[in-house]
XYZ file of N, CA and C in Angstrom:
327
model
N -12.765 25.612 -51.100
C -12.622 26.268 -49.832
C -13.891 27.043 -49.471
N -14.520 28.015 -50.623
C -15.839 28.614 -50.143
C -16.510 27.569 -49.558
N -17.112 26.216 -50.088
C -18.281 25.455 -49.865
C -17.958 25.071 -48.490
N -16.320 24.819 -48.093
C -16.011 24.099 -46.778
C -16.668 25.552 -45.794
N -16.435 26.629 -46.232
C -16.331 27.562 -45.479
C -17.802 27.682 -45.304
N -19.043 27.537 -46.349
C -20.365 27.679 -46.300
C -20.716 26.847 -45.532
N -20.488 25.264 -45.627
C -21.212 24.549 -44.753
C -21.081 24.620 -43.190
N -19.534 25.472 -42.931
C -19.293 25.457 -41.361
C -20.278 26.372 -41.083
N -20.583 27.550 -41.673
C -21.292 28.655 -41.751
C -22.776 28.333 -41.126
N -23.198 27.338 -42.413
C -24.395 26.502 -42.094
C -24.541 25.945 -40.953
N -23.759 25.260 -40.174
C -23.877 24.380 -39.194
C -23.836 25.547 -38.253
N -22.965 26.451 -38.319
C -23.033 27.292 -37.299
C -25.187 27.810 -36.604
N -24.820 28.494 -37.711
C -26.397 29.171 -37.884
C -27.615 28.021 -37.172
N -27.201 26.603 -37.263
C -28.520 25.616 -37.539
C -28.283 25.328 -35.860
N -26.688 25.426 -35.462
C -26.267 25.104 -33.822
C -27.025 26.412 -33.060
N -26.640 27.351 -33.345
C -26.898 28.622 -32.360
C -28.347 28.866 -32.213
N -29.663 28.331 -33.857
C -31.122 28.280 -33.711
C -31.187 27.323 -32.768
N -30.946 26.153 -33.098
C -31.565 25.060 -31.973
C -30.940 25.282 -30.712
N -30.253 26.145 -30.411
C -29.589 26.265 -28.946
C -30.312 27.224 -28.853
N -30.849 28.562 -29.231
C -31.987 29.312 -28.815
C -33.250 29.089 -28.577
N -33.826 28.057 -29.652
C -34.737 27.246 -29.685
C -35.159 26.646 -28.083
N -34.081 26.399 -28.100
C -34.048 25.291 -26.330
C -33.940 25.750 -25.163
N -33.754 27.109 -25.249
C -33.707 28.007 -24.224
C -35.160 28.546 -24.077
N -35.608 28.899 -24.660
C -37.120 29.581 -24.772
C -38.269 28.335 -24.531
N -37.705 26.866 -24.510
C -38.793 25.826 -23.711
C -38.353 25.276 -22.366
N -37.425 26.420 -22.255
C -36.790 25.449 -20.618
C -38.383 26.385 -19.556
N -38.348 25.464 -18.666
C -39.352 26.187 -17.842
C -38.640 26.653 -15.839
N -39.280 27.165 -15.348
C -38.294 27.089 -14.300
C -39.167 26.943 -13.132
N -38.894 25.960 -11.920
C -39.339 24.759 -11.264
C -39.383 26.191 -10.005
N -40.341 26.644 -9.500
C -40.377 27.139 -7.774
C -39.613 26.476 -7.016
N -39.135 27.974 -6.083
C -38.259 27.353 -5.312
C -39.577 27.077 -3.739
N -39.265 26.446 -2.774
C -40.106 25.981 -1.807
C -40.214 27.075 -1.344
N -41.350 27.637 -0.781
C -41.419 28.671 0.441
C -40.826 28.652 1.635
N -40.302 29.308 2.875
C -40.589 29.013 4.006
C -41.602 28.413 4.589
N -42.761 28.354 4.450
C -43.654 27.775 5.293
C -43.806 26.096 4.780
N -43.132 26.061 3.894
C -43.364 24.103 3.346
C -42.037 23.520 3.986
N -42.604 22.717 4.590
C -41.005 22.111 5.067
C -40.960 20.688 4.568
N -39.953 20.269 4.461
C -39.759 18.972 4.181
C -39.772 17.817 4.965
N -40.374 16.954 4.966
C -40.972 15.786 5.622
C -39.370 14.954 5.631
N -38.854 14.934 6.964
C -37.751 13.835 7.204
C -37.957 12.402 6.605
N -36.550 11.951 5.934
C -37.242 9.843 6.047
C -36.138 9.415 6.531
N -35.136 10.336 7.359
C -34.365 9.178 7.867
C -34.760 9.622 9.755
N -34.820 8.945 10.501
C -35.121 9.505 11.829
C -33.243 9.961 12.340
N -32.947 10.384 13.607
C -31.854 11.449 13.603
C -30.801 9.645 13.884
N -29.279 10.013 13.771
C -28.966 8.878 14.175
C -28.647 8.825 15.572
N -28.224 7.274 15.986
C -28.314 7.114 17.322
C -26.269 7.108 17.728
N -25.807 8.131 18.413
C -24.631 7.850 18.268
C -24.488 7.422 20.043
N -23.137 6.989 19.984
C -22.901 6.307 21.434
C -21.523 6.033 21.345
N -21.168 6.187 21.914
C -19.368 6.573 22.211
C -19.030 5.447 23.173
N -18.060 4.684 22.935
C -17.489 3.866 23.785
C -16.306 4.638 24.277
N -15.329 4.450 25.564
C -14.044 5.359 25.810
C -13.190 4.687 25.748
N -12.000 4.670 25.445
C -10.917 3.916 24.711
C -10.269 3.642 26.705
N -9.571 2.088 26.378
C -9.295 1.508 27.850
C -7.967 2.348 27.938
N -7.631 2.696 28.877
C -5.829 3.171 29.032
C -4.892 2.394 28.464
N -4.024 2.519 28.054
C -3.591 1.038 26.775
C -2.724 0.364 27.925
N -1.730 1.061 28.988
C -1.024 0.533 29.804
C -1.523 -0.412 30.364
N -2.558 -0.265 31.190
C -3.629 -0.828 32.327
C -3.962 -2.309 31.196
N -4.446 -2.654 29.621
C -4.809 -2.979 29.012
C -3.791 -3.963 28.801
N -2.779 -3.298 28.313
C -1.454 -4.507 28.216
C -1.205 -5.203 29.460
N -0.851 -4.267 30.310
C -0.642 -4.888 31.939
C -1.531 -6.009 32.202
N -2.912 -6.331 32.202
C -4.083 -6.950 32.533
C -3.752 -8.362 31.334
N -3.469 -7.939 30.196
C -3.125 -9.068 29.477
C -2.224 -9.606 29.611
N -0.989 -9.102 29.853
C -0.150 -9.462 30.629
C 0.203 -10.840 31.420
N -0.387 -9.842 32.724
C -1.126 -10.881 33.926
C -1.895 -11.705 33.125
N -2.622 -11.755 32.567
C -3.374 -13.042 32.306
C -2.355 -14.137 31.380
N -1.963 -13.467 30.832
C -0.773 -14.364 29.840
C 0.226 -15.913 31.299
N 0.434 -14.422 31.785
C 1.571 -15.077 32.591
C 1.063 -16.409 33.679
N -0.561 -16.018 34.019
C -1.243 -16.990 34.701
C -1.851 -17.845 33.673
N -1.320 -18.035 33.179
C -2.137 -18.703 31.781
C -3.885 -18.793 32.043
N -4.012 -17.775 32.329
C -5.558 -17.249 32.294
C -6.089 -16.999 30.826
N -6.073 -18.339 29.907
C -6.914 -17.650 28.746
C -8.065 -17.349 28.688
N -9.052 -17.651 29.226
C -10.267 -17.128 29.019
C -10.362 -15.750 29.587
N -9.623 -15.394 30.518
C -9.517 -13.862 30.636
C -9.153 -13.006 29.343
N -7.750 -13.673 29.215
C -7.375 -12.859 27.534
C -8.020 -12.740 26.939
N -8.837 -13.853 26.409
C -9.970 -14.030 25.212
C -10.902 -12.931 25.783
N -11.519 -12.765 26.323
C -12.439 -12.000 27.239
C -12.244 -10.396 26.566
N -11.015 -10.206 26.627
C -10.715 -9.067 26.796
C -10.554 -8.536 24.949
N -10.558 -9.461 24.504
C -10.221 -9.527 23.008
C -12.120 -8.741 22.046
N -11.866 -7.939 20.834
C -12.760 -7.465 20.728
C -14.481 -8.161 20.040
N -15.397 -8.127 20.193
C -16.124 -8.690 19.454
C -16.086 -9.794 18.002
N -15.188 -8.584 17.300
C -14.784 -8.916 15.684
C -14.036 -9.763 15.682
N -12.942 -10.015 16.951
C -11.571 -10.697 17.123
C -12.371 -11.938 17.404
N -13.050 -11.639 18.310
C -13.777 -13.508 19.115
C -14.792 -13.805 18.122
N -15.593 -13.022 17.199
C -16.424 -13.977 15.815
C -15.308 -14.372 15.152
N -13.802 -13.940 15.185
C -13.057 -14.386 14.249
C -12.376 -15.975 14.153
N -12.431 -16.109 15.990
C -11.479 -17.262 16.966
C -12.474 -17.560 17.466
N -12.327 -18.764 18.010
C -13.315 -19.397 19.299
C -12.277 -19.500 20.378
N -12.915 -18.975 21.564
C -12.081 -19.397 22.653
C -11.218 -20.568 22.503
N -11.381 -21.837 22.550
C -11.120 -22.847 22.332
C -9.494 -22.811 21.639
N -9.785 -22.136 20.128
C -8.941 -22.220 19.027
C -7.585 -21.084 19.891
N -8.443 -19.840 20.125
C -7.286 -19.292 20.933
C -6.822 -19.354 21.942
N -7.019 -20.036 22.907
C -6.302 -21.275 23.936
C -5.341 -22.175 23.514
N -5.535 -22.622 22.366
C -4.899 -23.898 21.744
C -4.015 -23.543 21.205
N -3.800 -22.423 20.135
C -2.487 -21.057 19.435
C -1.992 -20.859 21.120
N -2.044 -20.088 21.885
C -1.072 -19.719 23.257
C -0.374 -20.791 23.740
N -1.244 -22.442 23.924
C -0.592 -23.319 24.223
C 0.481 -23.694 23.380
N 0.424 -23.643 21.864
C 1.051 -24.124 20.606
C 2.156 -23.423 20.879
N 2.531 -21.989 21.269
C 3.188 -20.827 21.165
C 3.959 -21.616 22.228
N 3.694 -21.339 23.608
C 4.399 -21.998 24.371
C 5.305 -23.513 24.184
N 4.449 -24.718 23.683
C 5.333 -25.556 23.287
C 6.297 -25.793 22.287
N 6.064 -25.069 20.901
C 6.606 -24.850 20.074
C 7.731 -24.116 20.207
N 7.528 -23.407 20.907
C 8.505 -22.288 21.090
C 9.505 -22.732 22.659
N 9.071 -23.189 22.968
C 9.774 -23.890 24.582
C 9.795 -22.650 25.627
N 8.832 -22.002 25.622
C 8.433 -20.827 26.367
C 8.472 -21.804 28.175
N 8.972 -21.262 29.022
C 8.995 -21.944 29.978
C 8.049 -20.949 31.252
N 7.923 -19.540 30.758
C 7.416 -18.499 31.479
C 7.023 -17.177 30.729
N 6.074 -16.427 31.229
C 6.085 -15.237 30.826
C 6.333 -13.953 31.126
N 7.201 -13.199 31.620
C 7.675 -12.259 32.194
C 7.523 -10.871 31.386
N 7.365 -9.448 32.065
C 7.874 -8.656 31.372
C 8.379 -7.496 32.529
């Protein structure tokens, strides 16, 4: 039990030198002055706000176009991400599918 108790002893003593040790080579880095400023690398960003459509007016308009089977209006109205997703074409051809498949004879609301 002494020797267990000496060597913790030991380790103690050899932890707390080299942890003092390491304190006395730390060095400490200046802080910047006021007068140094820091050189930007990103330039400011560019923001730009789109305004969201009235959703009524939005449905209504699709709507109407549904009911006139105006697809290229619909499509039109559909978002960037939506039309890289579809080609006009393809989503013309789904509305027509919808209608025959389905025996849609009109569109009302």
């Amino acid at each position: 039990m002494k020797i267990r108790n000496g060597i913790i002893l030991l380790l103690l003593i050899v932890f707390v030198a080299a942890c003092s040790g390491a304190a006395q080579t730390l060095t400490e880095t200046p802080l910047p002055t006021a007068t140094e400023t820091a050189t930007p690398t990103l330039p400011p960003p560019d923001q730009k706000t789109t305004p969201v459509p009235d959703v009524d007016d939005a449905v209504r308009t699709y709507l109407d176009a549904w009911k006139a089977e105006d697809y290229a209006s619909m499509y039109a109205m559909l978002t960037q991400v939506s039309q890289d997703a579809i080609s006009e074409e393809e989503f013309t051809q789904w509305y027509l599918d919808i209608a025959t498949k389905g025996a849609i004879i009109g569109v009302d609301y």
